[in-house]
Structure formats: structure tokens, C-alpha cells
mmCIF file of C-alpha atoms in Angstrom:
data_model
loop_
_atom_site.group_PDB
_atom_site.id
_atom_site.type_symbol
_atom_site.label_atom_id
_atom_site.label_comp_id
_atom_site.label_asym_id
_atom_site.label_seq_id
_atom_site.Cartn_x
_atom_site.Cartn_y
_atom_site.Cartn_z
ATOM 1 C CA MET A 20 -21.191 -10.917 -6.249
ATOM 2 C CA SER A 21 -17.452 -11.402 -5.114
ATOM 3 C CA VAL A 22 -14.978 -8.771 -5.858
ATOM 4 C CA LEU A 23 -12.140 -9.657 -8.101
ATOM 5 C CA VAL A 24 -9.124 -7.109 -8.437
ATOM 6 C CA ILE A 25 -6.817 -7.720 -11.456
ATOM 7 C CA LYS A 26 -3.730 -5.834 -11.962
ATOM 8 C CA PHE A 27 -1.675 -5.640 -15.296
ATOM 9 C CA GLY A 28 2.047 -4.284 -15.263
ATOM 10 C CA THR A 29 3.626 -2.404 -17.854
ATOM 11 C CA ALA A 30 5.451 -5.181 -19.427
ATOM 12 C CA SER A 31 2.323 -7.321 -19.564
ATOM 13 C CA ILE A 32 0.483 -4.848 -21.888
ATOM 14 C CA THR A 33 3.200 -2.960 -23.833
ATOM 15 C CA GLN A 34 5.576 -3.726 -26.648
ATOM 16 C CA PRO A 35 9.385 -3.668 -25.624
ATOM 17 C CA ASP A 36 9.514 0.138 -26.984
ATOM 18 C CA GLY A 37 6.687 1.034 -24.444
ATOM 19 C CA SER A 38 3.745 1.504 -26.838
ATOM 20 C CA LEU A 39 0.690 -0.370 -25.956
ATOM 21 C CA ASP A 40 0.114 -3.864 -27.214
ATOM 22 C CA GLU A 41 -3.444 -3.487 -28.458
ATOM 23 C CA ALA A 42 -3.925 -7.324 -29.129
ATOM 24 C CA VAL A 43 -3.377 -8.097 -25.573
ATOM 25 C CA ILE A 44 -5.688 -5.342 -24.278
ATOM 26 C CA ALA A 45 -8.359 -6.708 -26.771
ATOM 27 C CA ASP A 46 -7.871 -10.199 -25.299
ATOM 28 C CA ILE A 47 -8.068 -8.490 -21.663
ATOM 29 C CA ALA A 48 -11.283 -6.999 -22.668
ATOM 30 C CA ARG A 49 -12.797 -10.567 -23.890
ATOM 31 C CA GLN A 50 -11.946 -12.218 -20.860
ATOM 32 C CA VAL A 51 -13.285 -9.576 -18.419
ATOM 33 C CA ALA A 52 -16.437 -9.382 -20.313
ATOM 34 C CA GLU A 53 -16.915 -12.954 -19.378
ATOM 35 C CA LEU A 54 -16.076 -12.839 -15.978
ATOM 36 C CA ARG A 55 -18.316 -9.630 -15.225
ATOM 37 C CA GLN A 56 -21.404 -11.735 -14.964
ATOM 38 C CA SER A 57 -19.907 -13.395 -11.854
ATOM 39 C CA TYR A 58 -17.788 -10.618 -10.205
ATOM 40 C CA HIS A 59 -17.490 -7.162 -9.378
ATOM 41 C CA ILE A 60 -14.275 -5.982 -11.002
ATOM 42 C CA VAL A 61 -11.626 -3.621 -10.358
ATOM 43 C CA LEU A 62 -8.654 -3.342 -12.998
ATOM 44 C CA VAL A 63 -5.397 -2.016 -12.033
ATOM 45 C CA SER A 64 -3.396 -1.055 -14.983
ATOM 46 C CA SER A 65 0.132 0.361 -15.372
ATOM 47 C CA GLY A 66 1.266 1.469 -18.755
ATOM 48 C CA ALA A 67 0.663 5.219 -18.681
ATOM 49 C CA VAL A 68 4.336 6.241 -18.558
ATOM 50 C CA GLY A 69 5.311 3.582 -21.053
ATOM 51 C CA ALA A 70 2.489 4.841 -23.553
ATOM 52 C CA GLY A 71 3.368 8.516 -23.201
ATOM 53 C CA LYS A 72 7.068 8.654 -23.026
ATOM 54 C CA GLY A 73 7.393 8.667 -26.707
ATOM 55 C CA LEU A 74 5.842 12.144 -26.814
ATOM 56 C CA ILE A 75 8.247 13.684 -24.504
ATOM 57 C CA GLU A 76 11.344 14.891 -26.205
ATOM 58 C CA GLY A 77 14.515 13.923 -25.061
ATOM 59 C CA TYR A 78 12.936 11.487 -22.548
ATOM 60 C CA ARG A 79 15.305 10.299 -19.891
ATOM 61 C CA GLY A 80 13.262 9.132 -17.217
ATOM 62 C CA GLU A 81 13.484 12.148 -14.861
ATOM 63 C CA ILE A 82 10.714 12.651 -12.318
ATOM 64 C CA ALA A 83 8.934 15.775 -14.111
ATOM 65 C CA GLN A 84 9.224 13.691 -17.309
ATOM 66 C CA ARG A 85 7.802 10.639 -15.871
ATOM 67 C CA LYS A 86 4.832 12.796 -14.676
ATOM 68 C CA ALA A 87 4.456 14.465 -18.134
ATOM 69 C CA ALA A 88 4.553 11.094 -19.928
ATOM 70 C CA ALA A 89 1.867 9.871 -17.412
ATOM 71 C CA ALA A 90 -0.366 12.652 -18.212
ATOM 72 C CA VAL A 91 -0.155 12.000 -21.998
ATOM 73 C CA GLY A 92 -0.126 8.275 -21.449
ATOM 74 C CA ASN A 93 -3.264 7.897 -19.109
ATOM 75 C CA LEU A 94 -5.441 9.328 -21.888
ATOM 76 C CA LEU A 95 -3.756 6.841 -24.578
ATOM 77 C CA LEU A 96 -4.123 3.950 -22.216
ATOM 78 C CA LEU A 97 -7.836 4.694 -21.346
ATOM 79 C CA ASN A 98 -8.726 5.362 -24.923
ATOM 80 C CA VAL A 99 -7.227 1.849 -25.832
ATOM 81 C CA TYR A 100 -9.048 0.104 -23.075
ATOM 82 C CA ASN A 101 -12.435 1.994 -24.159
ATOM 83 C CA ARG A 102 -12.175 0.904 -27.493
ATOM 84 C CA TYR A 103 -11.953 -2.681 -26.868
ATOM 85 C CA PHE A 104 -14.424 -2.731 -24.056
ATOM 86 C CA SER A 105 -17.006 -0.972 -26.073
ATOM 87 C CA ASP A 106 -16.946 -4.074 -28.368
ATOM 88 C CA TYR A 107 -18.657 -5.717 -25.475
ATOM 89 C CA ASN A 108 -20.823 -2.755 -24.553
ATOM 90 C CA ILE A 109 -18.884 -2.216 -21.273
ATOM 91 C CA PRO A 110 -18.349 1.277 -20.059
ATOM 92 C CA ILE A 111 -15.059 1.916 -18.210
ATOM 93 C CA ALA A 112 -14.259 4.618 -15.803
ATOM 94 C CA GLN A 113 -10.799 6.080 -14.865
ATOM 95 C CA THR A 114 -10.051 5.834 -11.119
ATOM 96 C CA LEU A 115 -6.846 7.748 -10.299
ATOM 97 C CA CYS A 116 -5.697 7.245 -6.683
ATOM 98 C CA GLU A 117 -3.128 8.401 -4.518
ATOM 99 C CA ARG A 118 -1.817 6.992 -1.385
ATOM 100 C CA HIS A 119 -3.458 9.132 1.272
ATOM 101 C CA HIS A 120 -6.740 8.086 -0.128
ATOM 102 C CA PHE A 121 -6.115 4.756 1.743
ATOM 103 C CA ALA A 122 -4.707 6.368 4.807
ATOM 104 C CA ASP A 123 -7.723 8.612 5.602
ATOM 105 C CA ARG A 124 -10.777 6.605 6.500
ATOM 106 C CA GLN A 125 -13.368 9.222 5.222
ATOM 107 C CA GLN A 126 -11.641 9.457 1.887
ATOM 108 C CA PHE A 127 -11.119 5.788 1.472
ATOM 109 C CA LEU A 128 -15.089 5.498 2.040
ATOM 110 C CA GLN A 129 -15.641 7.989 -0.470
ATOM 111 C CA LEU A 130 -13.641 6.067 -3.017
ATOM 112 C CA LYS A 131 -15.326 2.852 -2.168
ATOM 113 C CA GLU A 132 -18.794 4.265 -2.478
ATOM 114 C CA THR A 133 -17.858 5.690 -5.703
ATOM 115 C CA VAL A 134 -16.683 2.307 -6.997
ATOM 116 C CA GLN A 135 -19.685 0.581 -5.842
ATOM 117 C CA GLU A 136 -21.806 3.196 -7.787
ATOM 118 C CA LEU A 137 -19.657 2.355 -10.881
ATOM 119 C CA TRP A 138 -20.534 -1.345 -10.310
ATOM 120 C CA LYS A 139 -24.334 -0.804 -9.979
ATOM 121 C CA ASN A 140 -24.200 0.741 -13.259
ATOM 122 C CA GLY A 141 -22.347 -1.899 -14.895
ATOM 123 C CA ILE A 142 -19.109 0.033 -15.505
ATOM 124 C CA ILE A 143 -15.700 -1.150 -14.831
ATOM 125 C CA PRO A 144 -13.325 0.949 -12.910
ATOM 126 C CA ILE A 145 -9.643 0.997 -14.184
ATOM 127 C CA ALA A 146 -7.230 2.218 -11.267
ATOM 128 C CA ASN A 147 -3.891 3.473 -11.521
ATOM 129 C CA GLU A 148 -1.968 5.950 -9.410
ATOM 130 C CA ASN A 149 -2.335 9.641 -9.966
ATOM 131 C CA ASP A 150 1.155 10.003 -10.957
ATOM 132 C CA VAL A 151 0.934 13.445 -12.410
ATOM 133 C CA VAL A 152 0.447 14.994 -8.915
ATOM 134 C CA SER A 153 1.947 12.380 -6.728
ATOM 135 C CA ASP A 154 4.338 14.099 -4.341
ATOM 136 C CA ARG A 155 6.654 10.889 -4.111
ATOM 137 C CA GLU A 156 9.137 9.580 -6.862
ATOM 138 C CA LEU A 157 7.055 7.185 -8.681
ATOM 139 C CA LYS A 158 9.760 4.412 -8.146
ATOM 140 C CA PHE A 159 8.631 4.332 -4.508
ATOM 141 C CA SER A 160 5.286 3.252 -5.296
ATOM 142 C CA ASP A 161 3.906 0.612 -7.648
ATOM 143 C CA ASN A 162 0.558 -0.701 -8.784
ATOM 144 C CA ASP A 163 1.007 -3.982 -6.901
ATOM 145 C CA GLU A 164 0.700 -2.008 -3.784
ATOM 146 C CA LEU A 165 -2.307 -0.142 -5.281
ATOM 147 C CA ALA A 166 -4.079 -3.380 -6.484
ATOM 148 C CA THR A 167 -3.515 -4.977 -2.896
ATOM 149 C CA LEU A 168 -5.009 -1.787 -1.063
ATOM 150 C CA MET A 169 -8.177 -2.037 -3.342
ATOM 151 C CA ALA A 170 -8.395 -5.768 -2.723
ATOM 152 C CA VAL A 171 -8.080 -5.658 1.006
ATOM 153 C CA GLY A 172 -10.265 -2.411 1.400
ATOM 154 C CA PHE A 173 -13.040 -3.929 -0.757
ATOM 155 C CA GLY A 174 -13.006 -7.273 0.800
ATOM 156 C CA ALA A 175 -12.141 -8.869 -2.605
ATOM 157 C CA SER A 176 -12.082 -12.733 -2.871
ATOM 158 C CA THR A 177 -9.380 -12.893 -5.144
ATOM 159 C CA LEU A 178 -6.507 -10.698 -6.275
ATOM 160 C CA MET A 179 -4.645 -11.447 -9.730
ATOM 161 C CA LEU A 180 -1.327 -10.161 -10.414
ATOM 162 C CA CYS A 181 -0.183 -10.401 -13.900
ATOM 163 C CA THR A 182 3.452 -10.862 -14.807
ATOM 164 C CA SER A 183 5.565 -11.467 -17.930
ATOM 165 C CA VAL A 184 7.133 -14.492 -16.416
ATOM 166 C CA GLY A 185 3.763 -16.228 -15.751
ATOM 167 C CA GLY A 186 3.936 -17.062 -12.109
ATOM 168 C CA LEU A 187 6.465 -17.908 -9.346
ATOM 169 C CA LEU A 188 9.419 -19.693 -10.722
ATOM 170 C CA ASP A 189 11.391 -22.392 -8.896
ATOM 171 C CA ASN A 190 15.113 -22.740 -9.138
ATOM 172 C CA ASP A 191 14.681 -24.848 -12.457
ATOM 173 C CA ASN A 192 12.469 -22.083 -13.914
ATOM 174 C CA HIS A 193 9.238 -24.109 -13.715
ATOM 175 C CA ILE A 194 6.266 -22.165 -12.358
ATOM 176 C CA ILE A 195 5.152 -23.176 -8.725
ATOM 177 C CA GLN A 196 1.422 -24.064 -9.020
ATOM 178 C CA ALA A 197 0.295 -23.450 -5.436
ATOM 179 C CA VAL A 198 2.027 -21.847 -2.426
ATOM 180 C CA ASP A 199 0.370 -22.500 0.957
ATOM 181 C CA ARG A 200 2.059 -19.887 3.045
ATOM 182 C CA VAL A 201 4.331 -16.995 1.964
ATOM 183 C CA ASP A 202 7.529 -17.207 4.284
ATOM 184 C CA GLU A 203 11.199 -16.730 3.824
ATOM 185 C CA SER A 204 11.660 -19.924 1.954
ATOM 186 C CA ILE A 205 9.373 -18.592 -0.771
ATOM 187 C CA PHE A 206 11.127 -15.027 -0.899
ATOM 188 C CA GLY A 207 14.427 -17.207 -0.878
ATOM 189 C CA ILE A 208 13.517 -18.474 -4.704
ATOM 190 C CA VAL A 209 12.916 -15.050 -5.952
ATOM 191 C CA ARG A 210 15.197 -13.702 -8.851
ATOM 192 C CA ASP A 211 15.434 -10.127 -10.066
ATOM 193 C CA GLU A 212 13.317 -10.156 -13.191
ATOM 194 C CA LYS A 213 11.988 -6.639 -13.105
ATOM 195 C CA SER A 214 11.429 -5.358 -16.583
ATOM 196 C CA ALA A 215 13.164 -2.219 -17.960
ATOM 197 C CA LEU A 216 9.506 -0.742 -18.250
ATOM 198 C CA GLY A 217 7.937 -1.691 -15.187
ATOM 199 C CA LEU A 218 8.725 -0.611 -11.388
ATOM 200 C CA GLY A 219 7.426 -3.882 -9.607
ATOM 201 C CA GLY A 220 9.165 -7.174 -9.523
ATOM 202 C CA MET A 221 8.331 -10.653 -8.034
ATOM 203 C CA ALA A 222 9.468 -9.607 -4.622
ATOM 204 C CA SER A 223 7.033 -6.842 -4.757
ATOM 205 C CA LYS A 224 4.222 -9.188 -5.733
ATOM 206 C CA LEU A 225 5.182 -11.563 -2.864
ATOM 207 C CA THR A 226 5.302 -8.888 -0.407
ATOM 208 C CA PHE A 227 1.774 -7.852 -1.097
ATOM 209 C CA ALA A 228 0.604 -11.592 -1.779
ATOM 210 C CA LYS A 229 1.599 -12.207 1.867
ATOM 211 C CA LEU A 230 -0.404 -9.314 3.158
ATOM 212 C CA ALA A 231 -3.507 -10.199 1.036
ATOM 213 C CA THR A 232 -3.500 -13.821 1.986
ATOM 214 C CA ARG A 233 -3.304 -12.800 5.756
ATOM 215 C CA MET A 234 -6.481 -11.020 5.181
ATOM 216 C CA GLY A 235 -8.271 -13.876 3.659
ATOM 217 C CA ILE A 236 -7.743 -13.154 0.019
ATOM 218 C CA ARG A 237 -6.693 -15.667 -2.547
ATOM 219 C CA VAL A 238 -3.600 -14.353 -4.634
ATOM 220 C CA THR A 239 -2.908 -15.686 -8.120
ATOM 221 C CA ILE A 240 0.157 -14.528 -9.954
ATOM 222 C CA PHE A 241 -0.332 -15.413 -13.708
ATOM 223 C CA GLY A 242 0.851 -14.365 -17.228
ATOM 224 C CA LEU A 243 -1.108 -13.610 -20.427
ATOM 225 C CA LYS A 244 0.968 -15.567 -22.946
ATOM 226 C CA GLN A 245 -0.954 -18.543 -22.945
ATOM 227 C CA PRO A 246 -4.668 -18.550 -24.306
ATOM 228 C CA ASP A 247 -7.375 -17.589 -21.763
ATOM 229 C CA GLY A 248 -4.659 -16.463 -19.362
ATOM 230 C CA ILE A 249 -6.963 -14.941 -16.879
ATOM 231 C CA LEU A 250 -9.601 -17.351 -17.207
ATOM 232 C CA ARG A 251 -7.548 -20.215 -16.505
ATOM 233 C CA ALA A 252 -5.426 -18.846 -13.860
ATOM 234 C CA LEU A 253 -8.524 -17.782 -11.987
ATOM 235 C CA ARG A 254 -9.641 -21.669 -12.178
ATOM 236 C CA GLY A 255 -6.046 -22.489 -10.884
ATOM 237 C CA GLU A 256 -4.928 -24.230 -14.259
ATOM 238 C CA THR A 257 -2.162 -21.748 -14.906
ATOM 239 C CA GLY A 258 0.110 -19.415 -12.875
ATOM 240 C CA THR A 259 0.809 -19.585 -9.065
ATOM 241 C CA THR A 260 -2.142 -19.457 -6.498
ATOM 242 C CA PHE A 261 -1.498 -18.432 -2.991
ATOM 243 C CA LYS A 262 -3.745 -20.053 -0.595
ATOM 244 C CA PRO A 263 -5.776 -17.405 1.636
ATOM 245 C CA GLN A 264 -5.329 -17.688 5.298
ATOM 246 C CA VAL A 265 -7.853 -18.106 7.918
ATOM 247 C CA SER A 266 -9.205 -14.595 8.457
ATOM 248 C CA THR A 267 -12.672 -12.895 9.571
ATOM 249 C CA PRO A 268 -11.512 -9.123 9.823
ATOM 250 C CA SER A 269 -14.094 -6.423 9.725
ATOM 251 C CA ALA A 270 -14.328 -3.832 7.069
ATOM 252 C CA ARG A 271 -12.342 -1.422 9.358
ATOM 253 C CA GLN A 272 -9.800 -3.977 10.091
ATOM 254 C CA ARG A 273 -9.214 -4.778 6.635
ATOM 255 C CA TRP A 274 -8.507 -1.266 5.908
ATOM 256 C CA LEU A 275 -6.202 -0.865 8.770
ATOM 257 C CA GLY A 276 -4.614 -4.282 7.908
ATOM 258 C CA SER A 277 -3.694 -2.962 4.404
ATOM 259 C CA GLY A 278 -0.773 -1.243 6.222
ATOM 260 C CA SER A 279 -1.931 1.679 4.155
ATOM 261 C CA LEU A 280 0.720 4.473 4.121
ATOM 262 C CA THR A 281 2.229 3.697 7.627
ATOM 263 C CA ALA A 282 3.596 6.828 9.239
ATOM 264 C CA GLY A 283 6.286 5.261 11.546
ATOM 265 C CA ILE A 284 7.411 1.966 13.109
ATOM 266 C CA LEU A 285 7.099 0.807 16.748
ATOM 267 C CA ARG A 286 9.492 -1.637 17.947
ATOM 268 C CA VAL A 287 7.890 -3.524 20.985
ATOM 269 C CA ASP A 288 9.444 -6.281 23.246
ATOM 270 C CA ALA A 289 8.073 -9.759 23.728
ATOM 271 C CA GLY A 290 5.874 -9.109 26.475
ATOM 272 C CA ALA A 291 4.004 -6.714 24.320
ATOM 273 C CA VAL A 292 3.991 -9.183 21.284
ATOM 274 C CA ALA A 293 2.134 -11.784 23.628
ATOM 275 C CA ALA A 294 -0.330 -9.010 24.745
ATOM 276 C CA LEU A 295 -1.251 -8.454 21.264
ATOM 277 C CA GLY A 296 -1.757 -11.804 20.492
ATOM 278 C CA ARG A 297 -4.120 -12.200 23.410
ATOM 279 C CA ARG A 298 -5.910 -9.115 21.686
ATOM 280 C CA ASN A 299 -4.900 -6.564 24.265
ATOM 281 C CA SER A 300 -4.208 -2.902 23.708
ATOM 282 C CA LEU A 301 -0.495 -1.700 23.195
ATOM 283 C CA LEU A 302 1.001 0.122 26.211
ATOM 284 C CA ALA A 303 3.706 2.634 26.140
ATOM 285 C CA VAL A 304 5.877 0.378 28.623
ATOM 286 C CA GLY A 305 5.955 -2.269 25.996
ATOM 287 C CA VAL A 306 7.467 -0.003 23.202
ATOM 288 C CA ARG A 307 11.181 0.027 22.852
ATOM 289 C CA THR A 308 11.801 2.320 20.031
ATOM 290 C CA VAL A 309 9.879 4.783 18.010
ATOM 291 C CA GLU A 310 10.836 5.383 14.238
ATOM 292 C CA GLY A 311 9.554 8.143 12.139
ATOM 293 C CA GLU A 312 7.182 11.083 13.022
ATOM 294 C CA PHE A 313 3.591 10.407 13.036
ATOM 295 C CA ALA A 314 0.474 12.146 14.549
ATOM 296 C CA ALA A 315 -2.226 10.911 16.690
ATOM 297 C CA GLY A 316 -4.655 9.025 14.450
ATOM 298 C CA GLU A 317 -2.033 8.010 11.943
ATOM 299 C CA VAL A 318 -1.443 4.107 11.100
ATOM 300 C CA VAL A 319 1.868 2.610 12.348
ATOM 301 C CA GLU A 320 3.544 -0.701 12.025
ATOM 302 C CA ILE A 321 4.538 -2.797 14.958
ATOM 303 C CA CYS A 322 7.510 -4.874 14.783
ATOM 304 C CA ASP A 323 9.132 -7.064 17.332
ATOM 305 C CA GLU A 324 12.655 -6.706 18.411
ATOM 306 C CA ALA A 325 13.866 -8.640 15.530
ATOM 307 C CA GLY A 326 12.253 -6.230 13.234
ATOM 308 C CA VAL A 327 9.487 -8.701 12.083
ATOM 309 C CA THR A 328 6.045 -6.929 11.561
ATOM 310 C CA VAL A 329 3.515 -8.321 13.663
ATOM 311 C CA ALA A 330 0.591 -5.977 13.323
ATOM 312 C CA VAL A 331 -0.557 -2.281 12.035
ATOM 313 C CA ALA A 332 -2.531 -0.008 14.323
ATOM 314 C CA ARG A 333 -4.034 3.343 14.593
ATOM 315 C CA ALA A 334 -1.656 5.468 17.120
ATOM 316 C CA ARG A 335 -3.644 7.253 20.013
ATOM 317 C CA LEU A 336 -0.779 9.191 20.557
ATOM 318 C CA SER A 337 1.745 11.259 18.278
ATOM 319 C CA SER A 338 5.417 10.131 18.160
ATOM 320 C CA ALA A 339 6.296 13.430 20.076
ATOM 321 C CA ASP A 340 3.907 12.664 22.713
ATOM 322 C CA LEU A 341 4.864 9.053 23.002
ATOM 323 C CA LEU A 342 8.710 9.249 23.450
ATOM 324 C CA PRO A 343 8.827 10.931 26.914
ATOM 325 C CA GLN A 344 6.252 8.232 28.137
ATOM 326 C CA LEU A 345 7.985 4.952 26.728
ATOM 327 C CA ASN A 346 8.701 3.608 30.391
ATOM 328 C CA GLN A 347 5.099 4.482 31.913
ATOM 329 C CA GLN A 348 2.557 2.010 32.771
ATOM 330 C CA ASN A 349 -1.137 2.347 31.724
ATOM 331 C CA VAL A 350 -0.375 4.814 28.862
ATOM 332 C CA GLU A 351 -2.385 3.365 25.825
ATOM 333 C CA VAL A 352 -0.568 3.734 22.392
ATOM 334 C CA ALA A 353 -3.146 1.751 20.490
ATOM 335 C CA ASN A 354 -6.394 0.377 21.377
ATOM 336 C CA ALA A 355 -7.166 -3.176 20.683
ATOM 337 C CA ASN A 356 -10.008 -2.313 18.321
ATOM 338 C CA ASP A 357 -7.714 -0.422 16.120
ATOM 339 C CA ILE A 358 -4.969 -3.167 15.967
ATOM 340 C CA VAL A 359 -4.693 -5.872 13.249
ATOM 341 C CA LEU A 360 -2.473 -8.718 13.717
ATOM 342 C CA LEU A 361 -0.478 -9.933 10.642
#
């Protein structure tokens, strides 16, 4: 069966005060129960911080308070999901992820094997970032990214991102039904509609829609305000559908192509960009600047001299070893097999 990843943001499943909207979650369970006959499904759900913050005295949104709210809210969130999915005899599982799970190949494979075992047993995983132990401020990570990493890593056919505005809006506030390619003209119409409760906005969704479509995944940005919002959006009747680009990357390349936890940036010259386009390895002579510190084996972003990302790659050299060799010929920075063009 095809893999379907559906992400629900905080504003989509909570009341204005942050409490969970159980009617919405009940409707999600009903629609997902219908889809599980045709798809292996991963749900990515925000809402834990919003659900738990009312139990944190004097809540002001400080990092420690957000982590505490997430610790309380994760339990509340999963209990509500479990209550409504049990009406359809569907067991659920909590899948708390951290970004390094997608940066380390072995950890990612363990995650993938666990999720596949859940599917085998008819269990739907509900994923969220492990906010309680994350060593990054929560505002630097949102579940649009987690959902995209899941979709790319698991080779999903479709990634669905739920939003309170129901899709990508044009300048007249009408939903754009279809987008062939995410480019600067598309980013240019984005307005700042990020909710007070959520972390991700439309710009975030477009960024990850661009990545997912380049990996051959169809992306739909949709809303839940209309009846059968998930089912109709999946059929292309509502929301905005982003056309997948032609792509046949291997599982390893999909994982690399997620750009998961890139440790640094390599800015390369035009000759290097052309060589990458011919599926050649990246050599040190084509690297102009090195940004960030990374070890050999970590994933880095490759940009042209204008700053446009052209690829991600697994570095064969650390940043410390690379810097003294930038002008040298025949020093391989990344092998062609470890480079994914974007």
C-alpha cells in the first residue's frame, strides 16, 4: 500500500484557548478510518503544548514552561486521539521523534522498522517532536518539517499539511487549487497568517512542499472546516495540490534529500554546479566557502554562489580538514553516490 502522511497543526485541532477541539479530532478519526484500507498512514500532530499549558501555573511561554506543557499535553492529546480512534477499533501509537533520528542512518532505519511493524499490526502511529528533551528552542522546529522528513524517508506518495486557512490563498483570498512548481512567484504571495498557538505558517509549508515535490511526493495543503476535509482534499476537490516533480531516487537518496539536520553549508562555483548536474562528485577545488562546523559523514547543504540550494550531500571530510584544502585538485568532498540534487 502507498504511504500517506497527514500533519495537523495546533490551530487546526484546538480551541482559541488552546484546549483540544474534540469534535475535530473525532472527525479526523472517522476519515482516517476510511483511508486506512488503502494507505499506510502516519499522523503528525501538534497541539501538545497548547493542550498542556493551562496546567502550568503562570504560563508565559518560556522554554522550560513549554517543555513542561508538552510533557503534560502529550498525554492529554494521545488520550483524546485514542478515545475516538477506538470507536473504529483502531489502536494508535505515540511516536516521539528528535531531529537527530533523521540525521543518523541507523537510527532512521530503526524508526522506519518500528513504524512498519506498527502498520503490520494495524496500528496508526501519531508522531510529534519530542519537545520534552529537545535541546533546541521549540520555535526553531515545527511539525511541517517532521511530517516532510517522515514522508521523504518513508517514500510517501502524498503528504497532507492541514492549515486553518484551508490552502494557499491568492491575492484575492481565494484558494489556489493547483500549483505545478513551488518557485519565487509562489512564495511571493504568502502572507503572515501564523496563528498565536502554532509555530509554522504558510511559508514553512511551502518550503517543505518544495522539498517533498522534488522528491516525487504530491503535497496537499488543506483545511478541516468543510465536510470531509481530508477525503476531499486527497481527491483534489479542496485545498491546494502541489504537483510532484519527476523523481526516482533510491531510499538512501530520499533520506539524504530530506536535508535532515544539515550541519553546514558549502558554497560552490559555477563549474562545481555544472559538474554536480552531470552526476560527478564534489571536489574541493570547486568549493568557495565553508559555513558551519561539521564532521566527516554529516549531511551538508550545497549552494551556488547566489545562495540557492542545489543539493544536499554526506561530507567525506570534516570542515576542519576541508578548509586548508579548498584550492586543491582531486580532493573529494562528497562522492556522487552521496549527493542528491534538489
